[in-house]
CSV table of C-alpha atoms and ligand atoms in Angstrom, one decimal:
chain,number,residue,atom,x,y,z
A,11,UNK,CA,49.2,-177.8,14.9
A,12,UNK,CA,45.5,-177.2,14.7
A,13,UNK,CA,44.0,-174.3,16.7
A,14,UNK,CA,40.3,-174.9,17.3
A,15,UNK,CA,38.7,-171.9,19.0
A,16,UNK,CA,40.9,-171.3,22.0
A,17,UNK,CA,42.7,-174.6,22.4
A,18,UNK,CA,45.6,-176.2,20.6
A,19,UNK,CA,45.4,-179.7,19.4
A,20,UNK,CA,48.8,-181.3,18.6
A,21,UNK,CA,49.5,-183.6,15.7
A,22,UNK,CA,50.9,-187.1,16.4
A,23,UNK,CA,54.3,-185.9,15.1
A,24,UNK,CA,54.3,-183.0,17.6
A,25,UNK,CA,53.2,-185.3,20.4
A,26,UNK,CA,56.1,-187.6,19.8
A,27,UNK,CA,58.5,-184.6,20.1
A,28,UNK,CA,56.6,-183.3,23.2
A,29,UNK,CA,56.8,-186.7,24.8
A,30,UNK,CA,60.6,-186.6,24.5
A,31,UNK,CA,61.0,-183.1,25.9
A,32,UNK,CA,58.5,-183.8,28.7
A,33,UNK,CA,60.5,-186.9,29.8
A,34,UNK,CA,63.8,-185.0,29.8
A,35,UNK,CA,62.1,-182.3,31.9
A,36,UNK,CA,60.9,-184.9,34.4
A,37,UNK,CA,64.4,-186.4,34.6
A,38,UNK,CA,65.9,-183.0,35.4
A,39,UNK,CA,63.2,-182.3,38.0
A,40,UNK,CA,63.8,-185.6,39.8
A,41,UNK,CA,67.6,-185.4,39.6
A,42,UNK,CA,67.5,-181.9,41.1
A,43,UNK,CA,65.2,-183.0,43.8
A,44,UNK,CA,67.7,-185.8,44.7
A,45,UNK,CA,70.8,-183.6,44.6
A,46,UNK,CA,69.7,-180.4,46.5
A,47,UNK,CA,70.8,-180.2,50.1
A,48,UNK,CA,71.2,-177.7,52.9
A,49,UNK,CA,74.2,-175.4,52.5
A,50,UNK,CA,73.7,-174.9,48.7
A,51,UNK,CA,72.6,-171.5,47.5
A,52,UNK,CA,69.7,-171.3,45.1
A,53,UNK,CA,72.3,-170.1,42.5
A,54,UNK,CA,74.1,-173.4,43.0
A,55,UNK,CA,70.8,-175.2,42.3
A,56,UNK,CA,70.3,-173.2,39.1
A,57,UNK,CA,73.8,-173.9,37.9
A,58,UNK,CA,73.3,-177.6,38.6
A,59,UNK,CA,70.0,-177.5,36.8
A,60,UNK,CA,71.8,-175.9,33.8
A,61,UNK,CA,74.2,-178.9,33.7
A,62,UNK,CA,71.5,-181.5,34.0
A,63,UNK,CA,69.5,-179.8,31.2
A,64,UNK,CA,72.6,-179.8,29.0
A,65,UNK,CA,73.0,-183.5,29.7
A,66,UNK,CA,69.5,-184.2,28.1
A,67,UNK,CA,70.7,-182.6,24.9
A,68,UNK,CA,68.1,-179.8,25.3
A,69,UNK,CA,68.1,-176.2,26.6
A,70,UNK,CA,66.1,-174.4,29.3
A,71,UNK,CA,62.6,-173.3,28.1
A,72,UNK,CA,62.6,-170.6,30.8
A,73,UNK,CA,66.0,-168.9,30.3
A,74,UNK,CA,65.2,-165.7,28.4
A,75,UNK,CA,61.5,-166.3,28.4
A,76,UNK,CA,60.0,-162.8,28.8
A,77,UNK,CA,63.5,-162.0,30.0
A,78,UNK,CA,63.6,-164.6,32.8
A,79,UNK,CA,67.3,-164.8,33.9
A,80,UNK,CA,67.5,-168.4,35.4
A,81,UNK,CA,67.6,-172.0,34.0
A,82,UNK,CA,64.8,-173.1,36.3
A,83,UNK,CA,62.5,-171.6,38.9
A,84,UNK,CA,63.5,-172.2,42.6
A,85,UNK,CA,60.9,-171.0,45.1
A,86,UNK,CA,61.6,-171.5,48.8
A,87,UNK,CA,59.1,-171.6,51.7
A,88,UNK,CA,56.7,-168.6,51.3
A,89,UNK,CA,57.9,-168.1,47.7
A,90,UNK,CA,55.1,-169.4,45.4
A,91,UNK,CA,56.6,-169.5,41.9
A,92,UNK,CA,59.3,-167.9,39.6
A,93,UNK,CA,62.0,-167.7,42.3
A,94,UNK,CA,65.4,-166.9,40.7
A,95,UNK,CA,68.6,-168.7,41.9
A,96,UNK,CA,70.8,-166.2,43.8
A,97,UNK,CA,74.1,-166.4,45.7
A,98,UNK,CA,72.5,-164.7,48.8
A,99,UNK,CA,69.9,-167.5,49.5
A,100,UNK,CA,71.3,-170.5,51.3
A,101,UNK,CA,69.0,-173.5,51.6
A,102,UNK,CA,68.6,-174.8,55.1
A,103,UNK,CA,67.3,-178.0,56.8
A,104,UNK,CA,63.5,-177.7,57.1
A,105,UNK,CA,63.0,-175.5,54.0
A,106,UNK,CA,60.6,-176.5,51.2
A,107,UNK,CA,61.9,-175.9,47.7
A,108,UNK,CA,59.7,-175.7,44.6
A,109,UNK,CA,61.7,-176.9,41.6
A,110,UNK,CA,60.0,-175.8,38.3
A,111,UNK,CA,61.7,-177.1,35.2
A,112,UNK,CA,61.2,-176.7,31.4
A,113,UNK,CA,63.4,-178.4,28.8
A,114,UNK,CA,63.2,-177.6,25.1
A,115,UNK,CA,64.3,-180.3,22.6
A,116,UNK,CA,63.8,-180.3,18.9
A,117,UNK,CA,61.2,-177.5,19.0
A,118,UNK,CA,59.1,-179.1,21.7
A,119,UNK,CA,59.0,-178.3,25.5
A,120,UNK,CA,58.1,-179.8,28.8
A,121,UNK,CA,57.0,-178.0,32.0
A,122,UNK,CA,56.9,-179.7,35.4
A,123,UNK,CA,57.3,-178.8,39.0
A,124,UNK,CA,57.4,-180.4,42.5
A,125,UNK,CA,58.0,-179.1,45.9
A,126,UNK,CA,60.6,-181.0,48.0
A,127,UNK,CA,61.2,-180.8,51.8
A,128,UNK,CA,64.9,-180.6,52.9
A,129,UNK,CA,65.0,-183.0,55.8
A,130,UNK,CA,62.4,-182.7,58.5
A,131,UNK,CA,59.4,-180.4,58.2
A,132,UNK,CA,56.3,-179.9,60.4
A,133,UNK,CA,53.3,-182.2,59.9
A,134,UNK,CA,51.4,-179.1,58.8
A,135,UNK,CA,53.9,-178.5,56.0
A,136,UNK,CA,53.9,-182.2,55.1
A,137,UNK,CA,50.1,-182.0,54.8
A,138,UNK,CA,50.4,-178.9,52.5
A,139,UNK,CA,52.8,-180.8,50.2
A,140,UNK,CA,50.7,-184.0,50.2
A,141,UNK,CA,47.4,-182.1,49.6
A,142,UNK,CA,48.8,-180.1,46.7
A,143,UNK,CA,50.2,-183.2,45.0
A,144,UNK,CA,46.9,-185.0,45.6
A,145,UNK,CA,45.0,-182.0,44.1
A,146,UNK,CA,47.2,-182.3,41.0
A,147,UNK,CA,46.3,-186.0,40.7
A,148,UNK,CA,42.6,-185.3,41.3
A,149,UNK,CA,42.7,-182.7,38.5
A,150,UNK,CA,44.5,-185.2,36.2
A,151,UNK,CA,41.7,-187.7,36.8
A,152,UNK,CA,39.3,-185.2,35.2
A,153,UNK,CA,41.5,-184.6,32.2
A,154,UNK,CA,39.3,-186.7,30.0
A,155,UNK,CA,38.1,-186.1,26.4
A,156,UNK,CA,34.5,-184.7,26.6
A,157,UNK,CA,35.1,-183.1,30.0
A,158,UNK,CA,35.8,-179.3,30.2
A,159,UNK,CA,38.7,-177.4,31.7
A,160,UNK,CA,36.3,-176.4,34.5
A,161,UNK,CA,36.1,-180.1,35.6
A,162,UNK,CA,39.8,-180.1,36.2
A,163,UNK,CA,39.6,-176.7,38.0
A,164,UNK,CA,36.8,-178.0,40.3
A,165,UNK,CA,38.6,-181.2,41.3
A,166,UNK,CA,41.7,-179.2,42.2
A,167,UNK,CA,39.9,-176.5,44.1
A,168,UNK,CA,37.7,-178.9,46.0
A,169,UNK,CA,40.8,-180.7,47.3
A,170,UNK,CA,42.1,-177.4,48.7
A,171,UNK,CA,38.8,-176.4,50.2
A,172,UNK,CA,38.5,-179.7,52.1
A,173,UNK,CA,42.0,-179.2,53.5
A,174,UNK,CA,41.4,-175.4,54.3
A,175,UNK,CA,44.3,-174.3,52.1
A,176,UNK,CA,44.5,-171.0,50.1
A,177,UNK,CA,44.4,-171.4,46.3
A,178,UNK,CA,46.6,-169.0,44.3
A,179,UNK,CA,44.4,-167.2,41.7
A,180,UNK,CA,46.9,-164.9,40.0
A,181,UNK,CA,48.8,-167.8,38.2
A,182,UNK,CA,47.2,-170.7,36.4
A,183,UNK,CA,48.0,-173.8,34.4
A,184,UNK,CA,48.1,-173.7,30.6
A,185,UNK,CA,48.4,-175.5,27.4
A,186,UNK,CA,52.0,-176.4,26.5
A,187,UNK,CA,54.0,-178.5,24.1
A,188,UNK,CA,55.4,-176.5,21.2
A,189,UNK,CA,55.4,-173.1,23.0
A,190,UNK,CA,55.9,-173.0,26.8
A,191,UNK,CA,52.5,-171.3,27.3
A,192,UNK,CA,49.7,-172.1,24.9
A,193,UNK,CA,45.9,-171.7,25.2
A,194,UNK,CA,43.8,-172.6,27.1
A,195,UNK,CA,44.3,-171.4,30.7
A,196,UNK,CA,43.8,-174.1,33.4
A,197,UNK,CA,42.7,-172.3,36.6
A,198,UNK,CA,43.0,-174.0,39.9
A,199,UNK,CA,39.6,-172.6,41.0
A,200,UNK,CA,36.1,-172.8,39.5
A,201,UNK,CA,34.4,-169.9,37.8
A,202,UNK,CA,31.0,-169.6,36.2
A,203,UNK,CA,32.5,-170.7,32.9
A,204,UNK,CA,33.1,-174.3,32.3
A,205,UNK,CA,35.8,-173.4,29.7
A,206,UNK,CA,36.7,-175.2,26.5
A,207,UNK,CA,36.0,-178.9,26.0
A,208,UNK,CA,38.9,-181.4,26.2
A,209,UNK,CA,39.9,-183.1,22.9
A,210,UNK,CA,42.5,-185.8,22.3
A,211,UNK,CA,45.8,-184.2,21.3
A,212,UNK,CA,45.5,-181.3,23.8
A,213,UNK,CA,48.5,-181.1,26.2
A,214,UNK,CA,47.9,-179.3,29.5
A,215,UNK,CA,50.2,-178.2,32.2
A,216,UNK,CA,48.1,-178.7,35.4
A,217,UNK,CA,49.8,-176.9,38.3
A,218,UNK,CA,48.1,-176.3,41.6
A,219,UNK,CA,49.7,-173.7,43.9
A,220,UNK,CA,48.3,-173.9,47.4
A,221,UNK,CA,49.1,-171.8,50.5
A,222,UNK,CA,48.9,-172.5,54.2
A,223,UNK,CA,47.3,-169.1,54.6
A,224,UNK,CA,45.9,-166.4,52.3
A,225,UNK,CA,45.6,-167.0,48.6
A,226,UNK,CA,46.9,-163.5,48.0
A,227,UNK,CA,50.4,-163.2,46.5
A,228,UNK,CA,52.7,-160.3,45.6
A,229,UNK,CA,55.8,-160.0,43.3
A,230,UNK,CA,59.2,-159.1,44.7
A,231,UNK,CA,61.2,-156.1,43.6
A,232,UNK,CA,63.3,-158.4,41.4
A,233,UNK,CA,60.2,-158.4,39.1
A,234,UNK,CA,59.9,-162.2,39.2
A,235,UNK,CA,59.7,-163.9,42.6
A,236,UNK,CA,56.1,-164.4,43.7
A,237,UNK,CA,55.5,-164.8,47.5
A,238,UNK,CA,52.5,-165.1,49.7
A,239,UNK,CA,51.2,-161.8,51.2
A,240,UNK,CA,51.1,-163.2,54.8
A,241,UNK,CA,54.5,-165.0,54.7
A,242,UNK,CA,52.9,-168.4,55.2
A,243,UNK,CA,54.4,-171.3,53.1
A,244,UNK,CA,53.3,-172.4,49.7
A,245,UNK,CA,53.5,-175.6,47.6
A,246,UNK,CA,53.5,-176.2,43.8
A,247,UNK,CA,53.2,-179.4,41.8
A,248,UNK,CA,52.9,-179.5,38.0
A,249,UNK,CA,52.6,-182.3,35.4
A,250,UNK,CA,52.2,-182.1,31.7
A,251,UNK,CA,49.2,-184.2,30.6
A,252,UNK,CA,48.1,-185.5,27.2
A,253,UNK,CA,44.4,-185.8,26.6
A,254,UNK,CA,43.7,-189.1,24.9
A,255,UNK,CA,40.6,-191.1,23.9
A,256,UNK,CA,41.0,-193.0,27.1
A,257,UNK,CA,42.8,-192.2,30.4
A,258,UNK,CA,45.2,-189.2,30.3
A,259,UNK,CA,48.9,-189.8,29.7
A,260,UNK,CA,51.1,-188.0,32.3
A,261,UNK,CA,54.0,-187.0,30.0
A,262,UNK,CA,56.2,-185.9,33.0
A,263,UNK,CA,55.7,-189.1,35.1
A,264,UNK,CA,58.9,-190.0,36.8
A,265,UNK,CA,61.1,-192.0,34.5
A,266,UNK,CA,62.9,-195.1,35.5
A,267,UNK,CA,66.2,-195.2,33.7
B,25,MF3,N1,57.2,-172.9,34.6
B,25,MF3,C1,56.3,-171.8,34.8
B,25,MF3,C2,54.9,-172.4,34.6
B,25,MF3,O1,54.7,-173.4,35.1
B,25,MF3,C3,56.6,-170.7,33.9
B,25,MF3,C4,58.0,-170.1,34.1
B,25,MF3,S1,58.2,-168.8,33.0
B,25,MF3,C5,59.6,-168.1,33.6
B,25,MF3,O2,54.1,-171.9,33.8
B,25,MF3,F1,59.9,-167.2,32.7
B,25,MF3,F2,59.5,-167.7,34.8
B,25,MF3,F3,60.5,-169.1,33.6
B,26,CO,CO1,56.2,-174.8,35.4
B,27,CO,CO1,53.4,-174.3,33.8
């Protein structure tokens, strides 16, 4: 891989491996979303995720990453990201569950997330989910060669501002593909820097995290689980996106198989 300034540009050979890992990651994400149901514990979900990941022929990119103890991240309701599956947390009808999955295969890795409602949720929560996913797609539309990281950040943030949602600032998107976290950072908010320019061969994990209330978050005593400071609910959607000469390729687009 070539590292130009503060970005990583992947070779065609790397990209073909990243594509395979990303597709496996998307399959696990969507299978999990289909299979989770009220009454399961988040530990059950993590064990199920471990089986689904093994079926792809890969391994979890998260397990052991900086000491992370789970196969996937499972973040419920006011939990934002990095929730760990535990026996004590039982999923209930009306919960929203962020499933964040990374599968490593043949030295490449995917990273993708979506937040799924368990049965009926309020229209306010439906709106939170729809807007966060819409912000992800608006960000992806800006993931064009010649644009800057800041163009993605602006599109994501504007979507939140219009919907009066809080934008998490302490966690950001990132380059990805060979390592789970590669430069550059992809913030979900604008700053006075437009950031690096986008070049074909860059692979970005774009991942808005929006809250019904404050943008402020805190980390639990378990050292991982991030939740909102005001207890209001949070949504998280993430795709892995390849910058091309033309329109971006969503490497974690749902697979029909
Ligand atoms: N999947 C997260 C992200 O989107 C990172 C999880 S790292 C872990 O960047 F260690 F918590 F698994
Ligand atoms: Co992720
Ligand atoms: Co990510």
